[in-house]
Structure formats: C-alpha cells, structure tokens
mmCIF file of C-alpha atoms and ligand atoms in Angstrom:
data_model
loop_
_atom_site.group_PDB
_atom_site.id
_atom_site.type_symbol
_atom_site.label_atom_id
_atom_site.label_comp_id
_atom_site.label_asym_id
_atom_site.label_seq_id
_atom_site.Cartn_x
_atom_site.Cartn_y
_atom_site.Cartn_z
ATOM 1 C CA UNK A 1 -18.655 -12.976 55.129
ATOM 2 C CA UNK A 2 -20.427 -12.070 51.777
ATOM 3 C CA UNK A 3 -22.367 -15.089 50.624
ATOM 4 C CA UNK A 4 -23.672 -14.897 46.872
ATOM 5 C CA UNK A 5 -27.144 -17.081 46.526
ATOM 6 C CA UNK A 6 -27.747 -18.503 42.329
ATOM 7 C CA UNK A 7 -30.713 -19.924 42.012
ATOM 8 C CA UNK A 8 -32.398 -21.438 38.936
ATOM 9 C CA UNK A 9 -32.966 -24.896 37.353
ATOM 10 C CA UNK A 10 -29.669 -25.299 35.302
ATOM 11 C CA UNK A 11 -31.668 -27.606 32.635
ATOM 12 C CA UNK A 12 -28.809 -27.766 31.547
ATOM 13 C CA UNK A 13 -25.891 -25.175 33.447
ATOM 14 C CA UNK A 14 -24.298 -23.138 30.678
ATOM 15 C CA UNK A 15 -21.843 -20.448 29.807
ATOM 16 C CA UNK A 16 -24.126 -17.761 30.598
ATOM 17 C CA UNK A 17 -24.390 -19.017 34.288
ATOM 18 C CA UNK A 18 -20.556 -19.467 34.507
ATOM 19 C CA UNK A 19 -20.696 -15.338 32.749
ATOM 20 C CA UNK A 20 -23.074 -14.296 35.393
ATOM 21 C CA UNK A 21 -20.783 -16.263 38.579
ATOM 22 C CA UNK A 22 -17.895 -14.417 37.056
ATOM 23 C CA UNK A 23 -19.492 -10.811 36.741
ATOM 24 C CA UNK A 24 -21.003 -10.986 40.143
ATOM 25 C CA UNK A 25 -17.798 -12.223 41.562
ATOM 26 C CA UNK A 26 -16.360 -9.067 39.971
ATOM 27 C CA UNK A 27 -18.881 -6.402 41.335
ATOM 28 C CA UNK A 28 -19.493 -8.431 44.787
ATOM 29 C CA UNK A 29 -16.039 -9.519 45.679
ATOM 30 C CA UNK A 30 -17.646 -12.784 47.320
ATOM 31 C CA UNK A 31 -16.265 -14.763 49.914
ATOM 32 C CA UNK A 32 -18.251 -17.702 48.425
ATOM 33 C CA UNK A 33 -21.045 -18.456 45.972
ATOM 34 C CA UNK A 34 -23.517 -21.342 46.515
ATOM 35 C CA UNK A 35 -25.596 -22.762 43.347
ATOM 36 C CA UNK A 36 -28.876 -23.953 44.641
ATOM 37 C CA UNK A 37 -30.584 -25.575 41.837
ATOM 38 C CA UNK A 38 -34.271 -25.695 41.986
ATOM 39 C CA UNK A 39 -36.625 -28.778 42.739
ATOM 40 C CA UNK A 40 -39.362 -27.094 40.362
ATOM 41 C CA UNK A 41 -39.078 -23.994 39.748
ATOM 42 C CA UNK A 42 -41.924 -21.601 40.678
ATOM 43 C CA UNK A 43 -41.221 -19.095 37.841
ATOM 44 C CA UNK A 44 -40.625 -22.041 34.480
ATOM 45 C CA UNK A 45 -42.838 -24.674 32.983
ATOM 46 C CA UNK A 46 -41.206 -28.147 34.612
ATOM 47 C CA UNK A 47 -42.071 -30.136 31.812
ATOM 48 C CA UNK A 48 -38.774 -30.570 30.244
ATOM 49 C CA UNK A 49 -36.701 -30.737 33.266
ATOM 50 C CA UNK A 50 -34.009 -33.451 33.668
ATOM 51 C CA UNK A 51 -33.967 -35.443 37.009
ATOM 52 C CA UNK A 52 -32.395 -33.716 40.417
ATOM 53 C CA UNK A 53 -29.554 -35.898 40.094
ATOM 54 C CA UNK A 54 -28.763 -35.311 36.602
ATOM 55 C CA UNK A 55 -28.769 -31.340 36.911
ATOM 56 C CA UNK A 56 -27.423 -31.299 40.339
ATOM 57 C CA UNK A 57 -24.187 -32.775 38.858
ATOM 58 C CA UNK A 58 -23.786 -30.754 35.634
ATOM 59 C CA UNK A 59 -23.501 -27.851 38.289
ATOM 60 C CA UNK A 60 -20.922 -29.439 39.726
ATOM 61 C CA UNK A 61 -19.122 -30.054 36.480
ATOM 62 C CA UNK A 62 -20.041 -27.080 35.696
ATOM 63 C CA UNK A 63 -18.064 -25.089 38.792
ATOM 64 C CA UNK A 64 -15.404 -27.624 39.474
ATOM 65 C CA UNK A 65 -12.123 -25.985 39.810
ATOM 66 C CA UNK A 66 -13.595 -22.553 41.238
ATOM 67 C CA UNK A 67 -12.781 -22.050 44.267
ATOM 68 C CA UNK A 68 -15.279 -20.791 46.800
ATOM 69 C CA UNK A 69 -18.149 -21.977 44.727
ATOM 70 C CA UNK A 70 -20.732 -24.735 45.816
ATOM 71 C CA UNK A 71 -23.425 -26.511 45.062
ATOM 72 C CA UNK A 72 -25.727 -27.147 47.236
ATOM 73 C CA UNK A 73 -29.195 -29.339 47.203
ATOM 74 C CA UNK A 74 -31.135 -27.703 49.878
ATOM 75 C CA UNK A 75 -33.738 -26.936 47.444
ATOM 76 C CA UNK A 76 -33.830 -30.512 45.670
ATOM 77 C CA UNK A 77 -34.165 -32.155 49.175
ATOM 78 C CA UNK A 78 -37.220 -30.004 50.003
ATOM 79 C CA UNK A 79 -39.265 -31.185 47.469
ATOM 80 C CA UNK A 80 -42.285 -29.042 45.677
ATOM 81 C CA UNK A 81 -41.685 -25.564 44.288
ATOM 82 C CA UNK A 82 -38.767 -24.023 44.912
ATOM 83 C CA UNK A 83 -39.377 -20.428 46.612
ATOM 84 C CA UNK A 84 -36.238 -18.244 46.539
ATOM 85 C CA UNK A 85 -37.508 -16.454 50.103
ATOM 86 C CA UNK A 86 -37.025 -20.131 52.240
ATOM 87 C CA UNK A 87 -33.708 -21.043 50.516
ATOM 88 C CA UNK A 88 -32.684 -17.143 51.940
ATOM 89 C CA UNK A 89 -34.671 -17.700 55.280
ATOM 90 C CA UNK A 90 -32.206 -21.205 55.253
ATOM 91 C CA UNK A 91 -28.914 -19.351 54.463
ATOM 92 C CA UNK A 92 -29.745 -16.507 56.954
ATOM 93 C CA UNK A 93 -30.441 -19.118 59.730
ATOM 94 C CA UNK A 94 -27.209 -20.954 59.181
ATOM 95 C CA UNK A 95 -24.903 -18.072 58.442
ATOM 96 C CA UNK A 96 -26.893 -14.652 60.714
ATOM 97 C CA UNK A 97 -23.903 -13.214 60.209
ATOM 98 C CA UNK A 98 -23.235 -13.210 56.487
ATOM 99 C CA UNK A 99 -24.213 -10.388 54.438
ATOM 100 C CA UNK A 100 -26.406 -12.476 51.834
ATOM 101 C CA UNK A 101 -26.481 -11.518 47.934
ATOM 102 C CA UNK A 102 -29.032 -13.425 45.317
ATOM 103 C CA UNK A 103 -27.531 -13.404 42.096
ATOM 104 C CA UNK A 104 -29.926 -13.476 38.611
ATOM 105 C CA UNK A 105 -30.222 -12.657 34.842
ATOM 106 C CA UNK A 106 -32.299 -10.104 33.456
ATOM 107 C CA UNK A 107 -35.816 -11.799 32.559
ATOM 108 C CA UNK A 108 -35.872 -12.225 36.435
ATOM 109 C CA UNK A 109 -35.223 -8.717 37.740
ATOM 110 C CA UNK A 110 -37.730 -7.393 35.538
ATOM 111 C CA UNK A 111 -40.506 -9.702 37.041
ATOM 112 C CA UNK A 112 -38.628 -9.809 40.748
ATOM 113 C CA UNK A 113 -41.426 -7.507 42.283
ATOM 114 C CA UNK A 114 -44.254 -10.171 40.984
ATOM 115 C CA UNK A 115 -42.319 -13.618 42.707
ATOM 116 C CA UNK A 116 -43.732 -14.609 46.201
ATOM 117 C CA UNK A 117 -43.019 -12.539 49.137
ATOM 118 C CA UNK A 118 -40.210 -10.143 47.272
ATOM 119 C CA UNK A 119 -40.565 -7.747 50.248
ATOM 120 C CA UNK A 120 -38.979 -10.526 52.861
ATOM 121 C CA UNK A 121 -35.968 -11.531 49.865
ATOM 122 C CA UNK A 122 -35.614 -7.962 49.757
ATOM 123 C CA UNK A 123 -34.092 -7.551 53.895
ATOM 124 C CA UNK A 124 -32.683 -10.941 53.602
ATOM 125 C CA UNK A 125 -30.604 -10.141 50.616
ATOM 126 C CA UNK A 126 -28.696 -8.022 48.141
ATOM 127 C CA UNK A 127 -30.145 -8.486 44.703
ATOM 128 C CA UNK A 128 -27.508 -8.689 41.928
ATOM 129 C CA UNK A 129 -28.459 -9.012 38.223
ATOM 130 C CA UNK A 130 -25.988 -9.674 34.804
ATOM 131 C CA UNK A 131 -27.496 -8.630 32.102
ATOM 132 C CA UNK A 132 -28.407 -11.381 29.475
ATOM 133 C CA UNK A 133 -28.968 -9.274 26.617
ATOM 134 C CA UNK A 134 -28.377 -5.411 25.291
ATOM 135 C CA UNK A 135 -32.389 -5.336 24.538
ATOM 136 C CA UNK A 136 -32.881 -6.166 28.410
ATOM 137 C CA UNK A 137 -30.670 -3.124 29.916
ATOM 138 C CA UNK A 138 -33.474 0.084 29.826
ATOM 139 C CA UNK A 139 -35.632 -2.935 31.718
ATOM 140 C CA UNK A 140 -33.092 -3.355 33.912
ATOM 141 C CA UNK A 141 -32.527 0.297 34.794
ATOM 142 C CA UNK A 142 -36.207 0.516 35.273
ATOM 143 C CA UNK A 143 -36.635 -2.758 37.424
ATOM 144 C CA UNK A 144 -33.719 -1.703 39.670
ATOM 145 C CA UNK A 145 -35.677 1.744 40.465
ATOM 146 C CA UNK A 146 -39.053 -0.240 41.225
ATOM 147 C CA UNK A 147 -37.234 -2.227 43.663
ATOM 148 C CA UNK A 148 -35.212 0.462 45.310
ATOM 149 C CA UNK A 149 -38.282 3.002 45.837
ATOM 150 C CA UNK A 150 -39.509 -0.483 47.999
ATOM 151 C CA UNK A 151 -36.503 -0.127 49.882
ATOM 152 C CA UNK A 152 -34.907 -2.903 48.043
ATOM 153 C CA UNK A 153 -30.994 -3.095 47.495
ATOM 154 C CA UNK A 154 -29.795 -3.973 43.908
ATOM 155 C CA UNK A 155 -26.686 -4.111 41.738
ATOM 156 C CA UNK A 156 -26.077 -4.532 38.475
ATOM 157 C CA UNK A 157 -23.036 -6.232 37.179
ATOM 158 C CA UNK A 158 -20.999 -4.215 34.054
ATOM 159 C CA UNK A 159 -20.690 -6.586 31.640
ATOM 160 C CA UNK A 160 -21.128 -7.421 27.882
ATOM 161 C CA UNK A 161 -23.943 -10.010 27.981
ATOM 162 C CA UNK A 162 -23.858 -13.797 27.030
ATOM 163 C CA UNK A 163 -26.344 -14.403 25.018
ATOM 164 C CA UNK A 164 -27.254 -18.358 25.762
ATOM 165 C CA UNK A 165 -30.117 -20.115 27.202
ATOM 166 C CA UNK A 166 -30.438 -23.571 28.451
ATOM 167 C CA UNK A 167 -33.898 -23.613 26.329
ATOM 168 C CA UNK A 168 -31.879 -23.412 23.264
ATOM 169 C CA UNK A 169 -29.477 -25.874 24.306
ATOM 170 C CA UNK A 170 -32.254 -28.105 24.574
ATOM 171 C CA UNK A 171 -33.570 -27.058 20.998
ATOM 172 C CA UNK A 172 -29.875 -27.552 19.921
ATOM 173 C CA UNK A 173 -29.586 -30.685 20.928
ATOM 174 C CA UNK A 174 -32.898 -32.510 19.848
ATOM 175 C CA UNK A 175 -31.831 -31.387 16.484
ATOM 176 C CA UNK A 176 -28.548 -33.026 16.311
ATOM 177 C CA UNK A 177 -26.356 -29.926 16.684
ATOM 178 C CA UNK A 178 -23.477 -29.298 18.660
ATOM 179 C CA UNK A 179 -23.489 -26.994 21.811
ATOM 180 C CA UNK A 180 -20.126 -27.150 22.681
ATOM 181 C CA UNK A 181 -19.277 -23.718 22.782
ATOM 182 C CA UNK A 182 -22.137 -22.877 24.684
ATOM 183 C CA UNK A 183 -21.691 -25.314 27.822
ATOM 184 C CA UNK A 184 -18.599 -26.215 29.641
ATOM 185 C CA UNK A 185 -16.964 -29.321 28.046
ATOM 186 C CA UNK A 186 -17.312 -31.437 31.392
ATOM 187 C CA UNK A 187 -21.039 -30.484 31.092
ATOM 188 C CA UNK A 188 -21.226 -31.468 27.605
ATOM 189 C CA UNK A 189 -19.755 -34.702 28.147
ATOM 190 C CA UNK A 190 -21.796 -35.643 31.131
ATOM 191 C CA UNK A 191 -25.104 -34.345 28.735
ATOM 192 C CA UNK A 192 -23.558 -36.918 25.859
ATOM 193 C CA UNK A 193 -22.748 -39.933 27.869
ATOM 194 C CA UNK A 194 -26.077 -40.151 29.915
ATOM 195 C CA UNK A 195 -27.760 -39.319 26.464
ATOM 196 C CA UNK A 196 -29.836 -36.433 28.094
ATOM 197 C CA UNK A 197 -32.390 -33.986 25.751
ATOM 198 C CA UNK A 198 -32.823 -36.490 22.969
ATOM 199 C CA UNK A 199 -36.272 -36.997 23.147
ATOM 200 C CA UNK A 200 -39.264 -35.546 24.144
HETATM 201 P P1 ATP B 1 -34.435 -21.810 30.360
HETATM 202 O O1 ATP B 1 -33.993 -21.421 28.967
HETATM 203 O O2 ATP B 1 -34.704 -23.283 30.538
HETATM 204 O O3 ATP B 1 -35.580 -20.953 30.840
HETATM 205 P P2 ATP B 1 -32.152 -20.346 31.521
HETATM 206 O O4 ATP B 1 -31.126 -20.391 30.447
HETATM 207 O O5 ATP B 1 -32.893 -19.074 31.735
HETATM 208 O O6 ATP B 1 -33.199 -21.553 31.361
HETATM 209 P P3 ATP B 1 -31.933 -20.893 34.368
HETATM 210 O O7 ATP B 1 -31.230 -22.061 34.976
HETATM 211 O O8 ATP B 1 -33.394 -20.848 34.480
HETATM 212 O O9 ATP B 1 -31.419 -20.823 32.844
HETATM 213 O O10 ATP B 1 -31.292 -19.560 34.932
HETATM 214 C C1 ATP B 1 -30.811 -19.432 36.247
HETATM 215 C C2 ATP B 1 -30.402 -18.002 36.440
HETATM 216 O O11 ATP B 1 -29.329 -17.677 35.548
HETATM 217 C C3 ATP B 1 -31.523 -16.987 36.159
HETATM 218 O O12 ATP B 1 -31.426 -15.927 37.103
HETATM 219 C C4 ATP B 1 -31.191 -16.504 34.768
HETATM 220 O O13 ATP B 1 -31.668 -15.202 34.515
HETATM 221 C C5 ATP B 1 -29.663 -16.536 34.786
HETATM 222 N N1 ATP B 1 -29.112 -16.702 33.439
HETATM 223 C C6 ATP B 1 -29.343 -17.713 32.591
HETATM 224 N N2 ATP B 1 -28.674 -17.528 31.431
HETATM 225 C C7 ATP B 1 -28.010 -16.359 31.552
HETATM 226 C C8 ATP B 1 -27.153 -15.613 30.674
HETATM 227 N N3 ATP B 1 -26.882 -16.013 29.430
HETATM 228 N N4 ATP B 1 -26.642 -14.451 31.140
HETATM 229 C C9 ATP B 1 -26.942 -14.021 32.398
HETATM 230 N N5 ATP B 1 -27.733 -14.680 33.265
HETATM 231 C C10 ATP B 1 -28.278 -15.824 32.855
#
C-alpha cells in the first residue's frame, strides 16, 4: 500500500492543504492519506496556536467526504514537539509493508535538510512537495537536488500554486474580514461558532 504522511499544525486547515492533498493524490496515486496534526510544531512559533481539540477537528471538517483520508492524533497524544522522523518511525512500525510518502509545501522542502535527523525521514519515506508559490519553484528545483545527491527520494507535484496561509487567515480574521473563500465552509463555520482567532 502507498501511505501519504501531512504533517503540519493546521492553525487553521485551509484550501491550500486541501490543494496540496489533491496534487499529491494526483502524482502519488495513494491508497490513503493520513493528516497528523502537530502537538507543537518544531519548525513554527506556538504562540498563536489553537487547542489540540480545536485544530484536530477543523481537519476533520476539513477532509470529510474524501475518501481514504484520515486524521489521525498520534502526534497530539505524544505531547512536546512534534518530530516528523517518530510520527514515520510510528507509521513504518504499524504498516512495514507500506511504501510511506511525507507530503509538504515549499517553505519546508527548502529547509528539509536543516529539520532533525532528515537522513532517517529520508529511508523511511518518499518526500513529496506542492508548490505554494511561483517565487518558490527555482528553490524547489534546487532543494530537490540537495536532497537527492543525499540519496534522498523526492517529487514534486505539477500544479498551479494556492497561494493561502493559515497566518493570514489568522490576520484576516482579527480584522473582521471574511475568509470564506480561503477555508472550507465546514471549517469556517466550526472557526465562527467556537469564536476562534478573535483575540490575541
Ligand atoms: P502558518 O501560516 O501558520 O505558518 P501554514 O499555512 O504554512 O501555517 P501549516 O499547517 O503549517 O500551514 O502547513 C502544513 C503543511 O502544508 C506544510 O508542509 C506547508 O508547507 C503546507 N502548505 C500550507 N499551505 C499551503 C499552500 N497554500 N500550498 C501548498 N502547501 C501548503
């Protein structure tokens, strides 16, 4: 089975996550893809960050209706940081036989070779990156080389990029301003009704 890993802290999940599950279900041909939203994550400043509860539901508004896609909460119930290479060590020990995949945006392909222990994500898993922006594709090109002369595997998806960030939602909506075209409308309800990103 082919097994597509997303990582990230989905602060909130957005239309450029459900772009990127889309492209890399294009170029991977997955036979499922597994959210795994972070506790903290290692790479982001955690100060804004909405409770595990909160964002571990807006994924799954986010996905609902997709089949083969999941959510899971291994990384919420671990607690601390959450390091990409356990959450792969974890899917490798429950499925040996899967071929695993680790699906990400642009800003973190270019600084993949800098995370913690990239060498052991690298023979655990395929890395697949959508771009996020036109500005980030020479990067890209150049990131993907880095990684392959390490003996790394990468793809990168063929897509026009989305360009949407959950930052921005935030900024969006602590100013009043709608962001329903930029997150699904289940998410947007969910972010309206429990009055999340108001205040800071
Ligand atoms: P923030 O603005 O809070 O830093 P973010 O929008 O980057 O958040 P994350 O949840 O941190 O969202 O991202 C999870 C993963 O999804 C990362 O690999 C990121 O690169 C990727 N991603 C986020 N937005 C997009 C997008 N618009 N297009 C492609 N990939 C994206």
């Amino acid at each position: 089975m082919k097994t597509v890993i997303f990582g990230g802290s989905f602060n909130p999940f957005h239309l450029g996550h459900l772009k990127l599950i889309d492209e890399v279900a294009k170029a991977v041909e997955p036979d499922r893809l597994i959210l795994v939203p972070a506790h903290i994550p290692p790479h982001k400043s955690a100060e804004e960050l909405m409770s595990d509860a909160d964002r571990l539901e807006m994924c799954r508004l986010g996905i609902s209706g997709r089949p083969g896609t999941e959510v899971s909460d291994f990384e919420i119930r671990g607690g601390g940081k959450s390091y990409t290479v356990y959450t792969l060590e974890y899917f490798h020990s429950l499925w040996p036989q899967d071929e695993l995949y680790f699906a990400m945006g642009s800003d973190m392909l270019i600084n993949f070779l800098s995370w913690f222990r990239p060498e052991r994500i690298m023979e655990l898993a395929t890395l697949v990156c959508n771009c996020r922006d036109e500005a980030d594709r020479s990067a890209i090109r150049s990131a993907k080389s880095r990684i392959e002369a390490k003996g790394g595997r990468c793809i990168l998806t063929n897509c026009d990029p989305l360009v949407c960030s959950s930052t921005d939602i935030r900024a969006k909506i602590e100013r009043g301003e709608p962001i329903t075209e930029l997150v699904p409308r289940a998410v947007s309800e969910y972010i309206e009704k429990r009055g999340l990103y108001r205040e800071r």
